[in-house]
Tab-separated table of C-alpha atoms in Angstrom:
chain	number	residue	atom	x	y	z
A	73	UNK	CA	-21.438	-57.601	41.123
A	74	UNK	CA	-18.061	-59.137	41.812
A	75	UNK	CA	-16.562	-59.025	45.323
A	76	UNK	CA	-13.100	-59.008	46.967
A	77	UNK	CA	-11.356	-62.118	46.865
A	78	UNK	CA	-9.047	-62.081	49.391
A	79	UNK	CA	-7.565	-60.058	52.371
A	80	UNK	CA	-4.285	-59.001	52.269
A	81	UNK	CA	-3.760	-56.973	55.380
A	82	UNK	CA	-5.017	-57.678	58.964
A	83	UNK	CA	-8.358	-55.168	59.206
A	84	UNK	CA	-8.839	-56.075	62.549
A	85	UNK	CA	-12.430	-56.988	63.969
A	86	UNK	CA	-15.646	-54.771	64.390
A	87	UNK	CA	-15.825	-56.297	68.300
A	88	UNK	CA	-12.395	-54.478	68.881
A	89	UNK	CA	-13.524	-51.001	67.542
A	90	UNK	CA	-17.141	-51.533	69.385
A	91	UNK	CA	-14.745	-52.040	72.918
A	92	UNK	CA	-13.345	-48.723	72.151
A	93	UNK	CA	-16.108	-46.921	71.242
A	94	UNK	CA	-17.606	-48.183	74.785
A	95	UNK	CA	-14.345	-46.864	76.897
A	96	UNK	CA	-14.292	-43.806	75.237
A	97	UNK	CA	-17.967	-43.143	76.307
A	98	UNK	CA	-17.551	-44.257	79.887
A	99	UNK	CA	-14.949	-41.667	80.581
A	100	UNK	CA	-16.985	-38.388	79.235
A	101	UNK	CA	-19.516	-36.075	80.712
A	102	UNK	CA	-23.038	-36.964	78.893
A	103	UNK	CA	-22.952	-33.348	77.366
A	104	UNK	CA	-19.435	-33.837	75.883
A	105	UNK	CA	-19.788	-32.789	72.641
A	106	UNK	CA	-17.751	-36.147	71.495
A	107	UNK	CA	-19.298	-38.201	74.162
A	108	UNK	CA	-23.042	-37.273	72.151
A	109	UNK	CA	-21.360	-38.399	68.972
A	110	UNK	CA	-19.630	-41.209	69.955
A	111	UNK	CA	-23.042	-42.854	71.439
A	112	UNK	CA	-24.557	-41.709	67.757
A	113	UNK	CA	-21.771	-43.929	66.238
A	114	UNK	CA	-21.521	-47.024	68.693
A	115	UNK	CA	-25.318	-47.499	68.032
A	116	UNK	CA	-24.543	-47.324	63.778
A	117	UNK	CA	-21.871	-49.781	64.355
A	118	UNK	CA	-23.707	-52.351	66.953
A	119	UNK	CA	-26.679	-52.005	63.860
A	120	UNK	CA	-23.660	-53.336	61.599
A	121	UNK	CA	-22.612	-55.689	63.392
A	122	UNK	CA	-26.207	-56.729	63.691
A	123	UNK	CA	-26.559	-56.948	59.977
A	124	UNK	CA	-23.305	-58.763	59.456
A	125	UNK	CA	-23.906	-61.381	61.773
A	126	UNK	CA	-27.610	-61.474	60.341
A	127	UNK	CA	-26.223	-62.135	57.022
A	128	UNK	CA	-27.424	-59.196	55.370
A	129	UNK	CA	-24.449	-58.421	53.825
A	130	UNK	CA	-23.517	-59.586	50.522
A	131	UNK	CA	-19.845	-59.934	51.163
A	132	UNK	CA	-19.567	-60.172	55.304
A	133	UNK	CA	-15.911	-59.934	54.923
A	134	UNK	CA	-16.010	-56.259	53.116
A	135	UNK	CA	-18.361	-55.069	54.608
A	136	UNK	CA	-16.457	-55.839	57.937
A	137	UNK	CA	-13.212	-54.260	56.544
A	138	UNK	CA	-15.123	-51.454	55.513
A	139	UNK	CA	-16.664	-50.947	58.964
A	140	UNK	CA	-13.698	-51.294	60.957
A	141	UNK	CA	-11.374	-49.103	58.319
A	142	UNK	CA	-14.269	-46.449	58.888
A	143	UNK	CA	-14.280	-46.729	62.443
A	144	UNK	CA	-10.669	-46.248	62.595
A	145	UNK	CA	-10.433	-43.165	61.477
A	146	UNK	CA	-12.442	-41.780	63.983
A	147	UNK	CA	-10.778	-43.328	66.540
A	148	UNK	CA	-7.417	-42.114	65.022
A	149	UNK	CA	-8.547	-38.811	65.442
A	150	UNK	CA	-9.133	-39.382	69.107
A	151	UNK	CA	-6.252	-40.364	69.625
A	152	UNK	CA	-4.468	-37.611	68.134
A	153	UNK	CA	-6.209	-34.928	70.130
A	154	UNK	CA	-5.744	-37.112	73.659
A	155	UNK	CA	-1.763	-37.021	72.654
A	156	UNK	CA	-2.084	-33.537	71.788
A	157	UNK	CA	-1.613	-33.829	68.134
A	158	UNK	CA	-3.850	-31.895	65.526
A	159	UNK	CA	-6.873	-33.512	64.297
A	160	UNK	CA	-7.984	-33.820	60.558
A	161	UNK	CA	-9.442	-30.324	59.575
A	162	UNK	CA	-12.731	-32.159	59.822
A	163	UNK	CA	-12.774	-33.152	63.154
A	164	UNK	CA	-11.536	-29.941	64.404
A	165	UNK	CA	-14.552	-27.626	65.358
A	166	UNK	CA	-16.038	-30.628	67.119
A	167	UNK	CA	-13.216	-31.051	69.414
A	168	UNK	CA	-13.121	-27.083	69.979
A	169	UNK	CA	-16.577	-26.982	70.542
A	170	UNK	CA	-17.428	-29.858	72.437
A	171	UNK	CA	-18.342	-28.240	75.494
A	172	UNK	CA	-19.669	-25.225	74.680
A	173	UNK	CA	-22.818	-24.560	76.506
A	174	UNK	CA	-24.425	-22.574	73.355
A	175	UNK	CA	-24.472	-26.078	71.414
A	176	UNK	CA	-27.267	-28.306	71.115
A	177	UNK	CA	-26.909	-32.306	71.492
A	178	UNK	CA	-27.925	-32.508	68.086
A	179	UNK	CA	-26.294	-30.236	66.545
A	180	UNK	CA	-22.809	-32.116	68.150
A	181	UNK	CA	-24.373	-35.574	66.719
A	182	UNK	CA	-24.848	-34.086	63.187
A	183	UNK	CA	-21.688	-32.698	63.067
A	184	UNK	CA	-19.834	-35.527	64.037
A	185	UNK	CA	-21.979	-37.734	61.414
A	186	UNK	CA	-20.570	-34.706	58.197
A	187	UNK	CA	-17.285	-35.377	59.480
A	188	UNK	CA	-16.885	-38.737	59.670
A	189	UNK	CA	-19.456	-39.432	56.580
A	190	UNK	CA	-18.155	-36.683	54.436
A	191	UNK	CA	-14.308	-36.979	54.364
A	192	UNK	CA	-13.712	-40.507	56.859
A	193	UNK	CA	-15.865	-42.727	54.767
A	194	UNK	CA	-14.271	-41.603	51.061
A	195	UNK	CA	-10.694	-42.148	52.916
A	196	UNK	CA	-11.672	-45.794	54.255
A	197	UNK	CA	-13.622	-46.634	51.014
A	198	UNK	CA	-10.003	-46.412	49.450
A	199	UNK	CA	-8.106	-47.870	52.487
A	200	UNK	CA	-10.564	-51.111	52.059
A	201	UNK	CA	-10.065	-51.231	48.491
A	202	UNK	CA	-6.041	-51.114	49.130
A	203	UNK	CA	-6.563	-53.831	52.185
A	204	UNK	CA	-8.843	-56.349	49.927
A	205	UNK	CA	-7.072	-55.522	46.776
A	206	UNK	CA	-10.354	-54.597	45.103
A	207	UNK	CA	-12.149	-51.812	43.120
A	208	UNK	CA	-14.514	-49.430	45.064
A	209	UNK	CA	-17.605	-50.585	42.731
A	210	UNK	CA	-16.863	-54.187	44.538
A	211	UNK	CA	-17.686	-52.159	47.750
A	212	UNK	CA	-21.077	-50.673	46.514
A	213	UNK	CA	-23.421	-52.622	47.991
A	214	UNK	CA	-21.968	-52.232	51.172
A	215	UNK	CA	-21.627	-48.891	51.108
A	216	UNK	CA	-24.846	-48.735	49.967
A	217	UNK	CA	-26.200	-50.835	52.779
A	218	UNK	CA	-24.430	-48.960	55.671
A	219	UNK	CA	-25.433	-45.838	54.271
A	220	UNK	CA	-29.209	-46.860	54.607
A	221	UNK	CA	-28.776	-47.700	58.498
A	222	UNK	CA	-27.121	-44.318	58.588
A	223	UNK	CA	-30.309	-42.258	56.801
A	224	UNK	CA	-32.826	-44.841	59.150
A	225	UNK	CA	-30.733	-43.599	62.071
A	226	UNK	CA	-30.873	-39.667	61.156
A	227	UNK	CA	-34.107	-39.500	61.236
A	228	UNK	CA	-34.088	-41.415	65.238
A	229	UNK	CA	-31.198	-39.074	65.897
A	230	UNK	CA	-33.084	-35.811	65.237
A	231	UNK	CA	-36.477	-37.075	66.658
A	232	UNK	CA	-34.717	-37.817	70.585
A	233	UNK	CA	-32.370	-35.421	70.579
A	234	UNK	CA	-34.542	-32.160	68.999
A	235	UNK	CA	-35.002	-29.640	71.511
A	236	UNK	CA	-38.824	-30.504	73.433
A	237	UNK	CA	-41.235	-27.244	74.055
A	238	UNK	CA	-39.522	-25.661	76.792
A	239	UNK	CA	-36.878	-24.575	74.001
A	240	UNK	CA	-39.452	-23.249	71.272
A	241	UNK	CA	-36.685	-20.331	71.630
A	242	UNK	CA	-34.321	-21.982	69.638
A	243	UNK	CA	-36.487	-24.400	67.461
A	244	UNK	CA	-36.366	-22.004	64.401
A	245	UNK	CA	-32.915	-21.069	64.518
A	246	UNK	CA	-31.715	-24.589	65.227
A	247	UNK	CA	-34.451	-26.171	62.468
A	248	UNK	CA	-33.196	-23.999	59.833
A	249	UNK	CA	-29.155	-24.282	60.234
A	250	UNK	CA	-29.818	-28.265	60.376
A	251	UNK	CA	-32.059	-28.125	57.795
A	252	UNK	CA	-29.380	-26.837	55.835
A	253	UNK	CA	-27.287	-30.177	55.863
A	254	UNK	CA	-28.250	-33.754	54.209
A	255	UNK	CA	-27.015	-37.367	55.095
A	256	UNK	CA	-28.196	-38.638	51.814
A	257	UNK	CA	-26.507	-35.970	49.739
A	258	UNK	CA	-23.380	-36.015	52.104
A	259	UNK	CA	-23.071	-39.747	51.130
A	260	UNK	CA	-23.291	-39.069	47.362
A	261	UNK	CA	-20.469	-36.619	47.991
A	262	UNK	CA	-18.738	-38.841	49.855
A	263	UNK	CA	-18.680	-42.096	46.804
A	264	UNK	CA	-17.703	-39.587	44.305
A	265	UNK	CA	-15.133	-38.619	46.249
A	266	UNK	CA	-14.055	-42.011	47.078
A	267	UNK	CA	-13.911	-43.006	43.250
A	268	UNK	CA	-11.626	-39.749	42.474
A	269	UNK	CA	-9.194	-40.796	45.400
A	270	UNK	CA	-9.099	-44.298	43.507
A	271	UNK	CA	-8.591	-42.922	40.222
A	272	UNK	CA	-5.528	-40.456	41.144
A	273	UNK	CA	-4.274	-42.949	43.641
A	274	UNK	CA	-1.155	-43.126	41.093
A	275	UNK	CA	-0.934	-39.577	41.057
A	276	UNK	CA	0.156	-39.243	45.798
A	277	UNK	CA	0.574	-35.140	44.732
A	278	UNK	CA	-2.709	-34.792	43.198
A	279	UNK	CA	-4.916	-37.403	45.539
A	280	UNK	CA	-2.874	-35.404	48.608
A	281	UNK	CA	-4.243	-32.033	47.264
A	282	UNK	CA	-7.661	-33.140	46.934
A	283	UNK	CA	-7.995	-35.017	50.146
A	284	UNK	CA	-6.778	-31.877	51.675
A	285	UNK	CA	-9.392	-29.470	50.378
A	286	UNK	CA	-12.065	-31.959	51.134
A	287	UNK	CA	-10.976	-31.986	54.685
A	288	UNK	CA	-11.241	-28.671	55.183
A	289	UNK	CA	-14.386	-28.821	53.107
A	290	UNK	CA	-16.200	-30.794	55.562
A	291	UNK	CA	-14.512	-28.698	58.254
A	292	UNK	CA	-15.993	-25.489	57.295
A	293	UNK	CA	-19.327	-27.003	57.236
A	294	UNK	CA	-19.226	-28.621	60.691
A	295	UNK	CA	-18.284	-25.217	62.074
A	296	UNK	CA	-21.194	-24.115	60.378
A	297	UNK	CA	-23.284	-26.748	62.005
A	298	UNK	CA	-21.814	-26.218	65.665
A	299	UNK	CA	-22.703	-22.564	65.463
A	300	UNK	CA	-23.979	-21.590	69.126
A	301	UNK	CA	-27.512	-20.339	69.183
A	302	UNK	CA	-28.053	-20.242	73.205
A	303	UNK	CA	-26.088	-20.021	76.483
């Protein structure tokens, strides 16, 4: 498969997004429903970095624009809410819920993972391809790749932070709205979607439109996913 030649816009470095990641969880309560997420993505992205600097990348320089351009939009979205702006539609019922006591741990981590997977990822597929000057099927195998860390990680994700025996209460409830969500077929989604924002990328009405309804797509179901089930 052919890869991206050359930059042609300062990405900046996965080091500087890891140093924000790291502020932004030393100044939030543990139970902070962003603070749960945001150690759920610093751990993805250190595994990244790993594999980058491990060479197991095919193209280290995409797959490092493609990490940071992802990472960046869930930073931008922190920002927006600490200046008092309106988050993407995504991104909203985590911020709204974040400290509600009815909320599991997990169910903050997973929703954090279908926002930024199911309408970030599409958005910085298309801002890497504009930054490298490439096609997204140049980008597949690193998609591909950091989509794998994410399913490996799911699985760690659910296993520490599922409630133990003392909440048998809540097992069923909580097992069967998760249940009802998948990483792998959220990442499907998420590449079609990325390949229709490329194609209408000449057409800023129609690719505005779309990105739109898949924001509040992936919106809907994270409310769905935050729904309290115990005080």
């Amino acid at each position: 498969m052919a890869h991206c030649e050359q930059l042609t816009t300062a990405v900046g470095t996965v080091d500087t997004v890891l140093s924000r990641m790291r502020a932004l969880g030393t100044g939030l309560p543990d139970r902070d429903g962003i603070a749960v997420f945001n150690r759920v993505y610093l751990a993805v992205t250190e595994a990244v970095d790993r594999h980058i600097d491990g060479g197991r990348f095919p193209d280290a320089r995409a797959a490092t624009a493609l990490d940071v351009r992802f990472a960046q939009r869930y930073l931008a979205a922190v920002d927006a809410v600490e200046a008092g702006l309106r988050p993407p539609a995504c991104w909203r019922p985590l911020f709204q819920f974040r400290r509600h006591p009815g909320v599991r741990p997990l169910q903050f981590a997973l929703a954090g993972i279908n926002a930024h997977i199911g309408h970030d990822l599409a958005l910085a597929v298309v801002d890497t391809c504009r930054t490298l000057g490439c096609e997204p099927a140049d980008l597949e195998d690193e998609f591909d790749r950091v989509g794998d860390l994410l399913v490996s990680l799911e699985e760690r994700i659910r296993d520490d932070l599922m409630p133990g025996p003392d909440l048998l209460q809540i097992a069923d409830p909580l097992t069967h709205l998760l249940g009802s969500w998948s990483l792998e077929r959220a990442r499907d989604a998420t590449w079609a979607a990325a390949r229709a924002l490329w194609a209408l990328r000449r057409t800023p009405d129609v690719a505005g439109e779309f990105t739109e309804r898949l924001d509040a797509a992936v919106g809907f179901a994270g409310r769905m996913l935050l729904t309290p089930l115990a005080d």
